[in-house]
Amino acid sequence: MSHVLIVDDERDLAELIDFNLRAAGFSTRVAATGEAALSASREQRADLVLLDLMLPDMSGVEVCRQMRAAANTRDVLIVMLTAKGDEADRVRGFEVGADDYVTKPFSVRELVLRLKAILRRSSPGKDDSAPVKLGPLTLDIAAHRFYVEGKEVSLTALEFRLLEHLMARVGRVQSREQLLEEVWGLSSNLETRTIDTHVMRLRDKLGSARAYLETVRGVGYRIVEPNMA
């Protein structure tokens, strides 16, 4: 049973989401403030945090930043939930480590399906999976760790899934639509701009190997062989 921490100060909405997630088989906990959310995340690790951007004591962006900085929550899935649909708000959330972004108003049923898809697609690989190596890049699927030139680099769950998907298809271009369906587990309702933002953040984390992640204009993205970069 996956555990979801719902962080929203709109009581009616939080209760509605809570009811529907429990009905769908999730265990849940609700927090109405940023401090309460951080405290709850320390007491019980969540598989996913549904985080409102506008909270009474601190912004959801700051909550996300602190969760990403803490060892026990650095790789938890974080989905921003907000009435702000502006691109700048989305990018800001992604910059501090959010994995997805849902804009109010929304269908609760659709939200539940999206969270299920994110959790399913972000689950770690099999325990016997051997590390995937490509030049200075090493992706340890079993341990869910990533290294560049032997130095560990922290990735969010969806960044890890995205890199795993691309490294398993070296040299093959993956369209935004393919990534949306196969990495996010969705066939619609998520802007492809979200994928561009994640790729941009992932490329920054590759550091000296950033050239390995290529953009194919008008098509999508691919990871290339070391002698091709």
PDB file of C-alpha atoms in Angstrom:
ATOM      1  CA  MET A   1       0.000   0.000   0.000  1.00  0.00           C
ATOM      2  CA  SER A   2       1.521   3.319  -1.081  1.00  0.00           C
ATOM      3  CA  HIS A   3       1.474   6.155   1.453  1.00  0.00           C
ATOM      4  CA  VAL A   4       0.578   9.664   0.272  1.00  0.00           C
ATOM      5  CA  LEU A   5       1.119  12.842   2.270  1.00  0.00           C
ATOM      6  CA  ILE A   6      -1.486  15.454   1.258  1.00  0.00           C
ATOM      7  CA  VAL A   7      -0.360  19.015   1.976  1.00  0.00           C
ATOM      8  CA  ASP A   8      -3.103  21.589   1.431  1.00  0.00           C
ATOM      9  CA  ASP A   9      -4.705  24.215   3.668  1.00  0.00           C
ATOM     10  CA  GLU A  10      -8.056  24.047   1.826  1.00  0.00           C
ATOM     11  CA  ARG A  11      -9.788  21.682   4.233  1.00  0.00           C
ATOM     12  CA  ASP A  12     -12.661  20.641   1.964  1.00  0.00           C
ATOM     13  CA  LEU A  13     -10.331  19.852  -0.936  1.00  0.00           C
ATOM     14  CA  ALA A  14      -7.842  18.004   1.272  1.00  0.00           C
ATOM     15  CA  GLU A  15     -10.653  15.877   2.720  1.00  0.00           C
ATOM     16  CA  LEU A  16     -12.011  15.129  -0.768  1.00  0.00           C
ATOM     17  CA  ILE A  17      -8.592  14.032  -2.019  1.00  0.00           C
ATOM     18  CA  ASP A  18      -7.997  12.063   1.185  1.00  0.00           C
ATOM     19  CA  PHE A  19     -11.316  10.213   0.837  1.00  0.00           C
ATOM     20  CA  ASN A  20     -10.712   9.305  -2.802  1.00  0.00           C
ATOM     21  CA  LEU A  21      -7.135   8.164  -2.286  1.00  0.00           C
ATOM     22  CA  ARG A  22      -8.169   5.937   0.630  1.00  0.00           C
ATOM     23  CA  ALA A  23     -10.989   4.522  -1.481  1.00  0.00           C
ATOM     24  CA  ALA A  24      -8.389   3.734  -4.160  1.00  0.00           C
ATOM     25  CA  GLY A  25      -6.280   1.769  -1.679  1.00  0.00           C
ATOM     26  CA  PHE A  26      -3.724   4.343  -0.545  1.00  0.00           C
ATOM     27  CA  SER A  27      -2.824   5.108   3.036  1.00  0.00           C
ATOM     28  CA  THR A  28      -2.822   8.863   3.620  1.00  0.00           C
ATOM     29  CA  ARG A  29      -1.978  11.663   5.987  1.00  0.00           C
ATOM     30  CA  VAL A  30      -3.064  15.290   5.699  1.00  0.00           C
ATOM     31  CA  ALA A  31      -1.049  18.365   6.656  1.00  0.00           C
ATOM     32  CA  ALA A  32      -2.379  21.931   6.419  1.00  0.00           C
ATOM     33  CA  THR A  33       0.941  23.798   6.753  1.00  0.00           C
ATOM     34  CA  GLY A  34       4.490  23.494   5.527  1.00  0.00           C
ATOM     35  CA  GLU A  35       5.849  22.853   9.009  1.00  0.00           C
ATOM     36  CA  ALA A  36       3.254  20.136   9.593  1.00  0.00           C
ATOM     37  CA  ALA A  37       4.220  18.547   6.285  1.00  0.00           C
ATOM     38  CA  LEU A  38       7.927  18.509   7.128  1.00  0.00           C
ATOM     39  CA  SER A  39       7.170  17.070  10.567  1.00  0.00           C
ATOM     40  CA  ALA A  40       4.914  14.383   9.067  1.00  0.00           C
ATOM     41  CA  SER A  41       7.560  13.438   6.502  1.00  0.00           C
ATOM     42  CA  ARG A  42      10.077  12.906   9.302  1.00  0.00           C
ATOM     43  CA  GLU A  43       7.659  10.765  11.314  1.00  0.00           C
ATOM     44  CA  GLN A  44       6.535   8.561   8.422  1.00  0.00           C
ATOM     45  CA  ARG A  45       8.153   8.333   5.033  1.00  0.00           C
ATOM     46  CA  ALA A  46       5.697   8.931   2.217  1.00  0.00           C
ATOM     47  CA  ASP A  47       5.907   7.305  -1.196  1.00  0.00           C
ATOM     48  CA  LEU A  48       4.451  10.468  -2.705  1.00  0.00           C
ATOM     49  CA  VAL A  49       3.797  14.003  -1.464  1.00  0.00           C
ATOM     50  CA  LEU A  50       0.908  15.945  -2.988  1.00  0.00           C
ATOM     51  CA  LEU A  51       2.025  19.470  -2.212  1.00  0.00           C
ATOM     52  CA  ASP A  52       0.060  22.705  -2.562  1.00  0.00           C
ATOM     53  CA  LEU A  53       2.182  25.641  -3.680  1.00  0.00           C
ATOM     54  CA  MET A  54       0.352  28.218  -1.555  1.00  0.00           C
ATOM     55  CA  LEU A  55       0.496  27.429   2.175  1.00  0.00           C
ATOM     56  CA  PRO A  56      -0.139  29.760   5.150  1.00  0.00           C
ATOM     57  CA  ASP A  57       3.331  29.545   6.738  1.00  0.00           C
ATOM     58  CA  MET A  58       5.734  28.914   3.847  1.00  0.00           C
ATOM     59  CA  SER A  59       5.560  28.226   0.131  1.00  0.00           C
ATOM     60  CA  GLY A  60       5.282  24.742  -1.274  1.00  0.00           C
ATOM     61  CA  VAL A  61       8.496  25.469  -3.165  1.00  0.00           C
ATOM     62  CA  GLU A  62      10.332  25.900   0.152  1.00  0.00           C
ATOM     63  CA  VAL A  63       8.792  22.700   1.520  1.00  0.00           C
ATOM     64  CA  CYS A  64       9.925  20.879  -1.625  1.00  0.00           C
ATOM     65  CA  ARG A  65      13.434  22.340  -1.309  1.00  0.00           C
ATOM     66  CA  GLN A  66      13.752  21.199   2.304  1.00  0.00           C
ATOM     67  CA  MET A  67      12.467  17.721   1.487  1.00  0.00           C
ATOM     68  CA  ARG A  68      14.990  17.381  -1.313  1.00  0.00           C
ATOM     69  CA  ALA A  69      17.768  18.484   1.054  1.00  0.00           C
ATOM     70  CA  ALA A  70      16.882  15.887   3.728  1.00  0.00           C
ATOM     71  CA  ALA A  71      18.373  12.399   3.353  1.00  0.00           C
ATOM     72  CA  ASN A  72      15.147  10.564   4.200  1.00  0.00           C
ATOM     73  CA  THR A  73      12.984  12.461   1.699  1.00  0.00           C
ATOM     74  CA  ARG A  74      15.403  13.419  -1.080  1.00  0.00           C
ATOM     75  CA  ASP A  75      14.034  10.801  -3.483  1.00  0.00           C
ATOM     76  CA  VAL A  76      10.349  10.875  -2.522  1.00  0.00           C
ATOM     77  CA  LEU A  77       7.947  11.681  -5.346  1.00  0.00           C
ATOM     78  CA  ILE A  78       6.610  15.240  -5.097  1.00  0.00           C
ATOM     79  CA  VAL A  79       3.622  16.440  -7.112  1.00  0.00           C
ATOM     80  CA  MET A  80       2.823  20.142  -6.903  1.00  0.00           C
ATOM     81  CA  LEU A  81      -0.865  21.001  -6.529  1.00  0.00           C
ATOM     82  CA  THR A  82      -1.760  24.625  -7.138  1.00  0.00           C
ATOM     83  CA  ALA A  83      -4.142  27.100  -8.669  1.00  0.00           C
ATOM     84  CA  LYS A  84      -1.227  28.780 -10.402  1.00  0.00           C
ATOM     85  CA  GLY A  85      -0.907  27.628 -13.985  1.00  0.00           C
ATOM     86  CA  ASP A  86       1.767  30.077 -15.025  1.00  0.00           C
ATOM     87  CA  GLU A  87       4.812  28.520 -16.693  1.00  0.00           C
ATOM     88  CA  ALA A  88       7.175  30.391 -14.363  1.00  0.00           C
ATOM     89  CA  ASP A  89       5.527  28.704 -11.362  1.00  0.00           C
ATOM     90  CA  ARG A  90       5.843  25.286 -12.969  1.00  0.00           C
ATOM     91  CA  VAL A  91       9.505  25.808 -13.790  1.00  0.00           C
ATOM     92  CA  ARG A  92      10.230  27.079 -10.286  1.00  0.00           C
ATOM     93  CA  GLY A  93       8.673  23.962  -8.803  1.00  0.00           C
ATOM     94  CA  PHE A  94      10.670  21.697 -11.100  1.00  0.00           C
ATOM     95  CA  GLU A  95      13.885  23.565 -10.344  1.00  0.00           C
ATOM     96  CA  VAL A  96      13.682  22.622  -6.665  1.00  0.00           C
ATOM     97  CA  GLY A  97      12.828  19.011  -7.436  1.00  0.00           C
ATOM     98  CA  ALA A  98       9.095  18.560  -8.066  1.00  0.00           C
ATOM     99  CA  ASP A  99       8.294  15.539 -10.230  1.00  0.00           C
ATOM    100  CA  ASP A 100       4.975  16.685 -11.625  1.00  0.00           C
ATOM    101  CA  TYR A 101       2.532  19.568 -11.497  1.00  0.00           C
ATOM    102  CA  VAL A 102      -1.285  19.518 -11.284  1.00  0.00           C
ATOM    103  CA  THR A 103      -3.251  22.715 -11.758  1.00  0.00           C
ATOM    104  CA  LYS A 104      -6.541  23.425  -9.968  1.00  0.00           C
ATOM    105  CA  PRO A 105      -9.349  22.876 -10.772  1.00  0.00           C
ATOM    106  CA  PHE A 106      -8.914  19.209 -11.650  1.00  0.00           C
ATOM    107  CA  SER A 107     -10.803  15.938 -11.740  1.00  0.00           C
ATOM    108  CA  VAL A 108     -10.155  13.992  -8.531  1.00  0.00           C
ATOM    109  CA  ARG A 109     -10.562  10.724 -10.427  1.00  0.00           C
ATOM    110  CA  GLU A 110      -7.965  11.877 -12.954  1.00  0.00           C
ATOM    111  CA  LEU A 111      -5.665  12.900 -10.119  1.00  0.00           C
ATOM    112  CA  VAL A 112      -5.895   9.449  -8.523  1.00  0.00           C
ATOM    113  CA  LEU A 113      -5.108   7.782 -11.855  1.00  0.00           C
ATOM    114  CA  ARG A 114      -2.158  10.102 -12.417  1.00  0.00           C
ATOM    115  CA  LEU A 115      -0.686   9.400  -8.988  1.00  0.00           C
ATOM    116  CA  LYS A 116      -1.048   5.655  -9.558  1.00  0.00           C
ATOM    117  CA  ALA A 117       0.732   5.982 -12.893  1.00  0.00           C
ATOM    118  CA  ILE A 118       3.573   8.046 -11.418  1.00  0.00           C
ATOM    119  CA  LEU A 119       4.094   5.572  -8.589  1.00  0.00           C
ATOM    120  CA  ARG A 120       3.982   2.591 -10.947  1.00  0.00           C
ATOM    121  CA  ARG A 121       6.430   4.057 -13.425  1.00  0.00           C
ATOM    122  CA  SER A 122       8.814   5.279 -10.731  1.00  0.00           C
ATOM    123  CA  SER A 123       9.181   1.993  -8.860  1.00  0.00           C
ATOM    124  CA  PRO A 124      12.798   0.739  -8.596  1.00  0.00           C
ATOM    125  CA  GLY A 125      14.081  -1.917 -10.956  1.00  0.00           C
ATOM    126  CA  LYS A 126      14.547  -5.561 -10.103  1.00  0.00           C
ATOM    127  CA  ASP A 127      17.062  -6.366  -7.361  1.00  0.00           C
ATOM    128  CA  ASP A 128      19.203  -8.415  -9.734  1.00  0.00           C
ATOM    129  CA  SER A 129      19.490  -5.639 -12.331  1.00  0.00           C
ATOM    130  CA  ALA A 130      23.140  -4.965 -13.136  1.00  0.00           C
ATOM    131  CA  PRO A 131      24.399  -1.350 -13.138  1.00  0.00           C
ATOM    132  CA  VAL A 132      24.115   0.323 -16.533  1.00  0.00           C
ATOM    133  CA  LYS A 133      27.360   2.018 -17.600  1.00  0.00           C
ATOM    134  CA  LEU A 134      27.947   4.478 -20.399  1.00  0.00           C
ATOM    135  CA  GLY A 135      31.232   6.371 -20.467  1.00  0.00           C
ATOM    136  CA  PRO A 136      31.459   8.237 -17.135  1.00  0.00           C
ATOM    137  CA  LEU A 137      27.797   7.464 -16.331  1.00  0.00           C
ATOM    138  CA  THR A 138      26.781   4.606 -14.031  1.00  0.00           C
ATOM    139  CA  LEU A 139      23.139   3.898 -13.220  1.00  0.00           C
ATOM    140  CA  ASP A 140      22.761   1.379 -10.401  1.00  0.00           C
ATOM    141  CA  ILE A 141      19.156   0.312 -10.854  1.00  0.00           C
ATOM    142  CA  ALA A 142      19.017  -2.112  -7.915  1.00  0.00           C
ATOM    143  CA  ALA A 143      20.367   0.465  -5.458  1.00  0.00           C
ATOM    144  CA  HIS A 144      18.560   3.347  -7.188  1.00  0.00           C
ATOM    145  CA  ARG A 145      21.783   5.400  -7.343  1.00  0.00           C
ATOM    146  CA  PHE A 146      23.426   7.373 -10.123  1.00  0.00           C
ATOM    147  CA  TYR A 147      27.091   8.309 -10.563  1.00  0.00           C
ATOM    148  CA  VAL A 148      29.009  10.634 -12.882  1.00  0.00           C
ATOM    149  CA  GLU A 149      32.747   9.879 -12.980  1.00  0.00           C
ATOM    150  CA  GLY A 150      32.352   7.860  -9.778  1.00  0.00           C
ATOM    151  CA  LYS A 151      30.674  10.683  -7.860  1.00  0.00           C
ATOM    152  CA  GLU A 152      27.078  10.114  -6.756  1.00  0.00           C
ATOM    153  CA  VAL A 153      24.514  12.563  -8.114  1.00  0.00           C
ATOM    154  CA  SER A 154      21.084  12.858  -6.490  1.00  0.00           C
ATOM    155  CA  LEU A 155      18.130  12.355  -8.839  1.00  0.00           C
ATOM    156  CA  THR A 156      14.421  12.559  -8.159  1.00  0.00           C
ATOM    157  CA  ALA A 157      12.447   9.373  -8.796  1.00  0.00           C
ATOM    158  CA  LEU A 158      11.174  10.538 -12.184  1.00  0.00           C
ATOM    159  CA  GLU A 159      14.597  11.863 -13.224  1.00  0.00           C
ATOM    160  CA  PHE A 160      15.975   8.409 -12.442  1.00  0.00           C
ATOM    161  CA  ARG A 161      13.215   6.743 -14.438  1.00  0.00           C
ATOM    162  CA  LEU A 162      13.776   9.123 -17.360  1.00  0.00           C
ATOM    163  CA  LEU A 163      17.528   8.481 -17.414  1.00  0.00           C
ATOM    164  CA  GLU A 164      17.001   4.723 -17.096  1.00  0.00           C
ATOM    165  CA  HIS A 165      14.607   4.817 -20.054  1.00  0.00           C
ATOM    166  CA  LEU A 166      17.040   6.783 -22.238  1.00  0.00           C
ATOM    167  CA  MET A 167      20.142   4.777 -21.275  1.00  0.00           C
ATOM    168  CA  ALA A 168      18.334   1.547 -22.163  1.00  0.00           C
ATOM    169  CA  ARG A 169      17.855   2.947 -25.686  1.00  0.00           C
ATOM    170  CA  VAL A 170      21.265   4.428 -26.497  1.00  0.00           C
ATOM    171  CA  GLY A 171      21.317   6.232 -29.829  1.00  0.00           C
ATOM    172  CA  ARG A 172      17.552   5.937 -30.325  1.00  0.00           C
ATOM    173  CA  VAL A 173      15.508   9.119 -30.392  1.00  0.00           C
ATOM    174  CA  GLN A 174      12.582   9.133 -27.963  1.00  0.00           C
ATOM    175  CA  SER A 175       9.778  11.520 -28.847  1.00  0.00           C
ATOM    176  CA  ARG A 176       8.124  13.618 -26.169  1.00  0.00           C
ATOM    177  CA  GLU A 177       4.958  11.582 -26.672  1.00  0.00           C
ATOM    178  CA  GLN A 178       6.868   8.318 -26.106  1.00  0.00           C
ATOM    179  CA  LEU A 179       8.453   9.680 -22.936  1.00  0.00           C
ATOM    180  CA  LEU A 180       5.111  10.960 -21.716  1.00  0.00           C
ATOM    181  CA  GLU A 181       3.540   7.529 -22.101  1.00  0.00           C
ATOM    182  CA  GLU A 182       6.427   5.268 -21.101  1.00  0.00           C
ATOM    183  CA  VAL A 183       8.105   7.284 -18.322  1.00  0.00           C
ATOM    184  CA  TRP A 184       5.190   9.241 -16.881  1.00  0.00           C
ATOM    185  CA  GLY A 185       2.688   6.492 -17.650  1.00  0.00           C
ATOM    186  CA  LEU A 186       0.226   8.935 -19.195  1.00  0.00           C
ATOM    187  CA  SER A 187      -1.122   9.265 -22.703  1.00  0.00           C
ATOM    188  CA  SER A 188      -2.514  12.768 -22.237  1.00  0.00           C
ATOM    189  CA  ASN A 189      -3.180  15.607 -19.803  1.00  0.00           C
ATOM    190  CA  LEU A 190       0.469  16.451 -19.175  1.00  0.00           C
ATOM    191  CA  GLU A 191       2.076  19.210 -21.203  1.00  0.00           C
ATOM    192  CA  THR A 192       5.126  18.136 -23.173  1.00  0.00           C
ATOM    193  CA  ARG A 193       6.787  21.285 -21.811  1.00  0.00           C
ATOM    194  CA  THR A 194       6.969  19.383 -18.524  1.00  0.00           C
ATOM    195  CA  ILE A 195       9.231  16.830 -20.224  1.00  0.00           C
ATOM    196  CA  ASP A 196      11.473  19.582 -21.611  1.00  0.00           C
ATOM    197  CA  THR A 197      11.890  20.999 -18.112  1.00  0.00           C
ATOM    198  CA  HIS A 198      12.823  17.614 -16.660  1.00  0.00           C
ATOM    199  CA  VAL A 199      15.337  16.968 -19.457  1.00  0.00           C
ATOM    200  CA  MET A 200      16.908  20.378 -18.879  1.00  0.00           C
ATOM    201  CA  ARG A 201      17.330  19.649 -15.163  1.00  0.00           C
ATOM    202  CA  LEU A 202      18.656  16.156 -15.844  1.00  0.00           C
ATOM    203  CA  ARG A 203      21.192  17.492 -18.346  1.00  0.00           C
ATOM    204  CA  ASP A 204      22.489  19.950 -15.749  1.00  0.00           C
ATOM    205  CA  LYS A 205      23.007  17.059 -13.319  1.00  0.00           C
ATOM    206  CA  LEU A 206      25.096  15.157 -15.884  1.00  0.00           C
ATOM    207  CA  GLY A 207      27.778  17.822 -15.489  1.00  0.00           C
ATOM    208  CA  SER A 208      30.782  17.021 -17.686  1.00  0.00           C
ATOM    209  CA  ALA A 209      28.712  14.399 -19.514  1.00  0.00           C
ATOM    210  CA  ARG A 210      25.831  16.748 -20.381  1.00  0.00           C
ATOM    211  CA  ALA A 211      26.607  16.420 -24.107  1.00  0.00           C
ATOM    212  CA  TYR A 212      25.579  12.750 -23.923  1.00  0.00           C
ATOM    213  CA  LEU A 213      21.940  13.855 -23.645  1.00  0.00           C
ATOM    214  CA  GLU A 214      21.051  15.298 -27.021  1.00  0.00           C
ATOM    215  CA  THR A 215      18.032  17.246 -28.193  1.00  0.00           C
ATOM    216  CA  VAL A 216      16.753  16.257 -31.619  1.00  0.00           C
ATOM    217  CA  ARG A 217      14.884  19.352 -32.734  1.00  0.00           C
ATOM    218  CA  GLY A 218      11.250  18.803 -33.543  1.00  0.00           C
ATOM    219  CA  VAL A 219      11.409  15.180 -32.423  1.00  0.00           C
ATOM    220  CA  GLY A 220      12.627  14.533 -28.878  1.00  0.00           C
ATOM    221  CA  TYR A 221      15.731  13.365 -27.002  1.00  0.00           C
ATOM    222  CA  ARG A 222      18.351  10.627 -26.980  1.00  0.00           C
ATOM    223  CA  ILE A 223      21.410   9.431 -25.066  1.00  0.00           C
ATOM    224  CA  VAL A 224      24.413   8.888 -27.356  1.00  0.00           C
ATOM    225  CA  GLU A 225      27.440   6.583 -27.213  1.00  0.00           C
ATOM    226  CA  PRO A 226      30.639   8.125 -25.701  1.00  0.00           C
ATOM    227  CA  ASN A 227      32.412   8.198 -29.079  1.00  0.00           C
ATOM    228  CA  MET A 228      29.424  10.013 -30.587  1.00  0.00           C
ATOM    229  CA  ALA A 229      29.152  12.799 -27.955  1.00  0.00           C
TER     230      ALA A 229
END
